[in-house]
Amino acid sequence: MAAACSWKTCEEKGDESYIVTFSNGHLNKADKLDFEVFKHTDGSNPRKKNRRIVVAESDRIPYVGNNFGPESMQYNNMFRYFVGVLDKRTMQMNIHNAQMFNLLPLIPGEETVEENKNQPETFREKVDALIEAFGTSKQKRALNSRRLNEVGNETLQQAVALAASNVIERKGVEALQNEVAEAQTDGTLFLPPCNTKAETPADVYPFDQLLSSHEFDSLKDVALKMSMLTPEELEKMRAEECPQTVLKHLETLPQDACARDRLSRCAWYLSFLIKASHQKHLTAKFGYENACPKIIINKVLKNFTVESFHKGSIRNTVSKSMRMKLAAHCLAILLHMGAQTANLTLLHRDMGISDGIMLEVAKAMGLKLSHHSALQEHSGVMDEQKIVSLVLPLVCYERRPQIKKRKRMK
């Protein structure tokens, strides 16, 4: 039996037909449901004007479906879908533009979870999801470790913030600023132990505080080679850019065996400290190639490095403040080697520290400053050098107020 059909588009009549499916089964009593359609309020936006939400409410549970987002039914946007409605009175079928919806049960309390799922994930979150699903055991352990570290860091930051707020409430901002200013100007952070009540210059910076008796005894074997260097070997060391401060004392070692042994040990320890000051990080193996005693390596790692974390491990870093501490201890060693007199210019060149910083270290130690002109052997040019000496009472230098430089107007 043939039936006549008439074409009636939604653009002409303004009506649409909606085809819904229920994700949890078939609907037996459709008349018991109340359907309602919501459309987007932005009718001028071509991406949003066709968005629809269909809600079906029953006595037990509501159902919700939409034609956008990840929960919508995936169909080809290049095609249009139609539904035919047969009029039994006239036996004519009207064709309407149709949209399909997949209705899902809406459980109370899951709205926030669904909203979070619709939020776009970052690249790191996507990679973590892939590792959780398809990653190896090693990758999963690394992922769990990283997440535990993030939780630990967040907890630590919260604890630090709480402790800082408690300190600020207890002391006040102004008192804390004064304490920070005093700490920045306090030289005891990097100066060697000082006896301000000493009666002789040699006791101001006690030698046994710089090198204990056990540490001094451990340098006997390594310093023996230094005390027996020939002029040819010294010239070879000069070509290999050995510290000039050390070479100067090695070239003028006394003939007395006891004094020669003492200066040799000090020269070896001084060269080791200068070498450590040029490193960014120190390890327990540092100095093994030079047969450095283990007690000396541990002393340098403990007193002249700071512990820092890098890629999950702890390493000993020679920070800027530690370089200043090394410079102060080297200067104190030089004072004992040179009858409480030291060449400040050669030391700052050997350690790679600026002249200004080295001068501040000498002033903080209370040393007397003088200038000396020396003739360079290789170039024959007069070189202006700074010489420091330790005299009693210690020299007290006035701290100059820091003047902020004005920015030039372009």
XYZ file of C-alpha atoms in Angstrom:
410
model
C 0.000 0.000 0.000
C 1.507 3.326 -1.038
C 1.462 6.268 1.377
C 1.903 9.936 0.572
C 4.523 11.910 2.475
C 4.901 15.622 2.949
C 8.219 17.396 3.708
C 8.085 19.782 6.610
C 11.426 21.192 7.829
C 12.068 22.742 11.220
C 13.310 25.994 9.631
C 9.864 26.540 8.162
C 7.738 25.512 11.119
C 10.184 26.020 13.988
C 9.465 22.594 15.518
C 11.896 19.764 16.236
C 11.588 16.124 17.174
C 13.713 14.482 19.838
C 14.602 10.812 19.924
C 15.711 9.633 23.353
C 17.225 6.410 24.562
C 17.675 5.300 28.161
C 21.022 3.909 29.137
C 19.628 1.483 31.738
C 16.926 -0.227 29.669
C 13.639 0.283 27.851
C 10.802 2.529 28.979
C 7.528 0.759 29.604
C 5.336 3.640 30.743
C 6.282 6.744 28.816
C 3.187 8.600 29.928
C 4.464 8.543 33.506
C 7.469 10.731 32.618
C 7.526 14.506 32.394
C 9.813 15.663 29.575
C 11.280 19.140 29.354
C 13.722 20.675 26.876
C 16.182 23.461 27.636
C 18.078 25.412 25.021
C 21.093 27.686 25.263
C 20.330 31.352 25.872
C 23.043 32.557 23.449
C 21.135 32.245 20.176
C 23.632 34.320 18.174
C 26.597 32.041 18.821
C 26.647 29.396 16.066
C 28.432 26.930 18.372
C 25.956 27.251 21.228
C 22.605 28.102 19.677
C 21.844 24.428 18.854
C 22.715 23.079 22.303
C 19.802 21.292 23.978
C 19.291 19.516 27.291
C 16.434 17.021 27.688
C 15.209 16.185 31.189
C 12.812 13.330 31.970
C 11.506 13.210 35.545
C 9.844 10.211 37.149
C 8.708 9.407 40.667
C 11.918 7.486 41.377
C 14.796 9.160 39.563
C 15.350 11.921 36.969
C 17.107 11.366 33.637
C 19.228 13.958 31.868
C 20.710 14.000 28.356
C 22.331 16.607 26.110
C 23.573 16.913 22.545
C 27.008 18.336 23.457
C 29.942 17.248 25.585
C 31.420 13.786 26.124
C 28.121 12.283 27.327
C 26.239 13.083 24.133
C 25.605 10.449 21.500
C 28.423 10.380 18.983
C 27.105 10.614 15.446
C 28.357 12.062 12.216
C 27.859 15.817 12.023
C 27.911 15.681 8.238
C 24.541 13.923 8.192
C 21.098 15.075 9.184
C 18.618 12.803 10.907
C 14.871 12.753 10.361
C 11.896 10.997 11.885
C 8.624 10.204 10.120
C 5.294 10.652 11.955
C 2.284 8.876 10.388
C -1.092 10.606 10.652
C -3.538 7.684 10.865
C -6.528 9.897 10.044
C -5.165 11.146 6.733
C -2.663 8.310 6.271
C 0.055 10.843 5.475
C 3.557 10.807 6.953
C 5.195 14.052 7.995
C 9.012 14.181 8.041
C 10.608 16.171 10.898
C 14.185 17.106 11.659
C 15.299 14.926 14.587
C 17.938 15.096 17.319
C 19.043 12.094 19.352
C 19.688 12.123 23.085
C 21.038 9.505 25.448
C 19.369 9.927 28.854
C 21.397 8.978 31.916
C 20.077 8.634 35.465
C 21.041 11.609 37.621
C 22.129 10.392 41.062
C 22.165 13.053 43.805
C 25.668 14.012 44.951
C 27.467 13.179 41.690
C 27.058 16.559 40.015
C 30.440 17.860 41.258
C 32.223 14.711 40.134
C 30.807 15.006 36.648
C 31.734 18.669 36.461
C 35.315 17.873 37.415
C 35.466 15.207 34.726
C 34.414 17.718 32.099
C 37.261 20.055 32.975
C 40.215 19.841 30.557
C 43.185 17.875 31.873
C 46.770 19.076 31.659
C 49.445 17.219 29.714
C 50.986 15.936 32.972
C 47.615 14.571 34.158
C 47.088 12.789 30.846
C 50.566 11.227 31.010
C 49.946 10.130 34.611
C 46.668 8.521 33.572
C 48.453 6.603 30.815
C 51.131 5.455 33.267
C 48.475 4.245 35.696
C 46.755 2.258 32.948
C 49.627 0.962 30.800
C 52.876 1.905 32.580
C 55.548 -0.486 33.796
C 56.109 -1.243 37.458
C 59.105 1.100 37.540
C 57.079 3.961 36.040
C 54.233 3.379 38.493
C 56.647 3.422 41.451
C 58.162 6.681 40.173
C 54.661 8.157 39.790
C 53.680 7.185 43.331
C 56.963 8.572 44.678
C 56.452 11.897 42.882
C 52.892 12.204 44.210
C 54.057 11.443 47.751
C 56.754 14.115 47.396
C 54.143 16.622 46.221
C 51.986 15.851 49.242
C 55.042 16.111 51.505
C 56.103 19.432 49.992
C 52.602 20.839 50.384
C 52.478 19.707 54.016
C 55.927 21.208 54.635
C 54.927 24.511 53.063
C 51.818 24.668 55.205
C 53.851 23.920 58.332
C 56.458 26.556 57.440
C 53.744 29.117 56.715
C 52.063 28.363 60.050
C 55.374 28.605 61.934
C 56.262 31.859 60.170
C 52.894 33.394 61.006
C 53.337 32.386 64.659
C 56.812 33.966 64.785
C 55.546 37.146 63.148
C 52.662 37.410 65.597
C 54.994 36.812 68.550
C 57.896 39.111 67.571
C 56.456 41.527 65.071
C 57.657 42.459 61.597
C 59.998 45.243 62.723
C 61.862 43.023 65.203
C 62.337 40.343 62.571
C 63.729 42.864 60.105
C 66.242 44.032 62.693
C 67.326 40.453 63.382
C 67.839 39.786 59.659
C 69.913 42.961 59.313
C 72.092 41.942 62.256
C 72.563 38.444 60.829
C 73.646 39.861 57.471
C 76.268 42.075 59.114
C 77.448 39.438 61.588
C 80.862 38.175 60.515
C 80.828 35.185 62.859
C 78.891 33.260 60.210
C 82.042 32.731 58.129
C 84.984 33.854 60.311
C 87.240 31.297 62.016
C 87.118 31.022 65.818
C 88.514 34.239 67.283
C 89.891 34.975 70.758
C 89.432 38.715 71.184
C 91.099 38.623 74.634
C 94.337 37.089 73.351
C 97.581 38.640 74.542
C 99.632 37.688 71.475
C 98.692 37.952 67.770
C 99.237 34.208 67.246
C 96.519 33.421 69.793
C 93.825 35.601 68.174
C 92.984 32.902 65.628
C 94.288 29.790 67.413
C 96.003 27.319 65.120
C 94.500 24.295 66.883
C 91.026 25.701 66.057
C 91.942 25.770 62.369
C 93.598 22.332 62.383
C 93.221 19.983 65.306
C 96.126 17.845 66.441
C 94.685 14.728 64.771
C 94.077 16.588 61.505
C 97.569 18.089 61.610
C 99.127 14.644 62.195
C 97.188 13.148 59.266
C 98.943 15.561 56.858
C 102.421 14.172 57.593
C 102.674 11.816 54.610
C 101.108 14.081 51.965
C 103.170 17.081 53.122
C 106.436 15.136 53.020
C 106.409 15.209 49.214
C 105.914 18.961 49.230
C 108.877 19.507 51.504
C 111.151 17.615 49.088
C 110.142 19.348 45.814
C 112.981 20.302 43.475
C 113.184 23.656 41.640
C 112.218 21.854 38.410
C 109.124 20.397 40.045
C 108.191 23.799 41.432
C 108.512 25.313 37.977
C 106.290 22.554 36.600
C 103.701 23.330 39.272
C 103.853 26.999 38.264
C 103.159 26.035 34.644
C 100.174 23.953 35.815
C 98.755 27.087 37.476
C 99.353 26.031 41.032
C 98.182 28.697 43.522
C 100.784 31.450 43.720
C 100.229 31.788 47.454
C 101.271 28.169 47.982
C 104.229 28.378 45.586
C 105.575 31.453 47.322
C 105.856 29.564 50.624
C 107.152 26.365 49.024
C 109.981 28.305 47.374
C 111.053 29.764 50.737
C 110.759 26.766 53.055
C 113.113 27.027 56.045
C 116.008 24.578 56.488
C 115.002 23.647 60.012
C 113.279 20.238 59.826
C 110.529 21.003 62.336
C 109.632 24.381 60.822
C 109.883 22.969 57.281
C 107.502 20.118 58.130
C 104.985 22.494 59.735
C 104.957 24.897 56.771
C 104.674 22.004 54.308
C 101.590 20.664 56.051
C 100.021 24.110 56.143
C 100.841 24.652 52.453
C 99.223 21.342 51.467
C 96.086 22.098 53.526
C 95.953 25.626 52.065
C 96.169 24.300 48.497
C 93.385 21.804 49.263
C 91.092 24.550 50.575
C 91.788 26.728 47.517
C 91.020 23.793 45.238
C 87.751 23.152 47.106
C 86.707 26.795 46.718
C 86.725 26.407 42.907
C 84.254 23.491 43.019
C 80.483 23.839 42.805
C 79.777 20.531 44.520
C 81.975 18.247 46.625
C 81.684 14.500 47.000
C 83.252 12.041 49.413
C 85.687 11.055 46.628
C 87.023 14.599 46.316
C 90.752 14.645 47.072
C 91.305 10.894 46.784
C 93.467 11.356 43.699
C 95.813 13.521 45.809
C 95.821 10.955 48.650
C 93.969 13.366 50.916
C 93.348 11.938 54.402
C 89.748 11.026 55.041
C 89.622 13.151 58.193
C 90.453 16.241 56.124
C 87.810 15.418 53.498
C 85.168 14.992 56.193
C 86.242 18.269 57.803
C 85.830 20.187 54.540
C 82.480 18.555 53.728
C 81.154 19.305 57.212
C 82.434 22.866 57.666
C 82.631 24.357 54.156
C 79.605 22.968 52.306
C 75.838 23.114 52.646
C 73.536 20.193 51.975
C 71.121 20.598 49.076
C 68.624 18.290 47.380
C 69.005 17.437 43.703
C 66.943 14.803 41.884
C 66.056 12.978 45.078
C 69.597 12.863 46.496
C 71.622 15.009 48.893
C 74.784 16.699 47.673
C 77.298 19.058 49.285
C 77.267 22.476 47.620
C 79.945 25.141 47.939
C 77.729 28.203 48.163
C 78.791 31.852 48.014
C 78.818 32.170 51.795
C 80.908 28.992 52.048
C 83.462 30.489 49.642
C 83.747 33.495 51.933
C 84.231 31.112 54.868
C 86.953 29.292 52.931
C 88.642 32.626 52.176
C 88.621 33.576 55.874
C 90.126 30.247 56.945
C 92.760 30.393 54.190
C 93.684 33.878 55.336
C 93.992 32.685 58.940
C 96.260 29.814 57.824
C 98.401 32.269 55.848
C 98.807 34.470 58.923
C 100.295 31.553 60.854
C 102.540 30.678 57.903
C 103.866 34.201 57.416
C 104.440 35.525 60.946
C 100.933 37.093 61.082
C 101.334 38.709 57.670
C 99.673 37.645 54.415
C 99.463 38.764 50.797
C 95.776 39.519 50.233
C 96.119 40.189 46.500
C 97.646 36.793 45.679
C 95.023 34.996 47.764
C 92.046 36.637 46.057
C 93.567 35.834 42.638
C 94.147 32.193 43.583
C 90.623 31.720 44.952
C 88.875 33.590 42.129
C 87.156 35.912 44.611
C 86.782 39.597 43.860
C 89.144 42.053 45.496
C 86.253 43.820 47.242
C 84.916 40.660 48.890
C 88.386 39.586 50.015
C 88.956 43.056 51.469
C 85.669 42.829 53.403
C 86.795 39.458 54.830
C 90.096 40.964 55.980
C 88.318 43.924 57.572
C 85.861 41.618 59.335
C 88.852 39.735 60.784
C 90.255 43.019 62.149
C 93.460 42.958 60.083
C 95.612 45.981 59.353
C 95.830 46.851 55.645
C 98.892 48.177 53.812
C 100.080 48.381 50.201
C 103.251 47.040 48.693
C 104.694 47.342 45.192
C 106.348 44.160 43.885
C 108.136 43.468 40.627
C 106.695 40.559 38.684
C 109.417 38.104 37.691
C 108.017 37.027 34.316
C 106.561 40.306 33.009
C 108.856 42.781 34.763
C 105.901 45.052 35.609
C 105.394 46.647 39.008
C 102.353 45.135 40.704
C 100.465 46.908 43.477
C 99.587 44.341 46.136
C 97.609 44.531 49.378
C 99.303 43.176 52.482
C 97.400 42.458 55.692
C 98.861 41.914 59.126
C 97.418 41.019 62.506
C 98.255 43.489 65.256
C 96.826 44.059 68.704
C 94.430 45.561 69.366
C 92.435 44.452 66.330
C 91.506 47.162 63.865
C 87.815 48.102 64.005
C 86.541 49.414 60.683
C 83.442 51.549 60.441
C 80.759 50.024 58.269
C 79.825 52.318 55.434
C 76.097 52.836 54.888
C 74.890 51.298 51.666
C 73.709 53.963 49.217
C 71.196 52.819 46.658
C 72.062 53.844 43.149
C 69.457 55.792 41.287
C 68.217 54.384 38.050
C 69.086 56.391 35.031
C 66.189 57.816 33.078
C 66.163 56.677 29.487
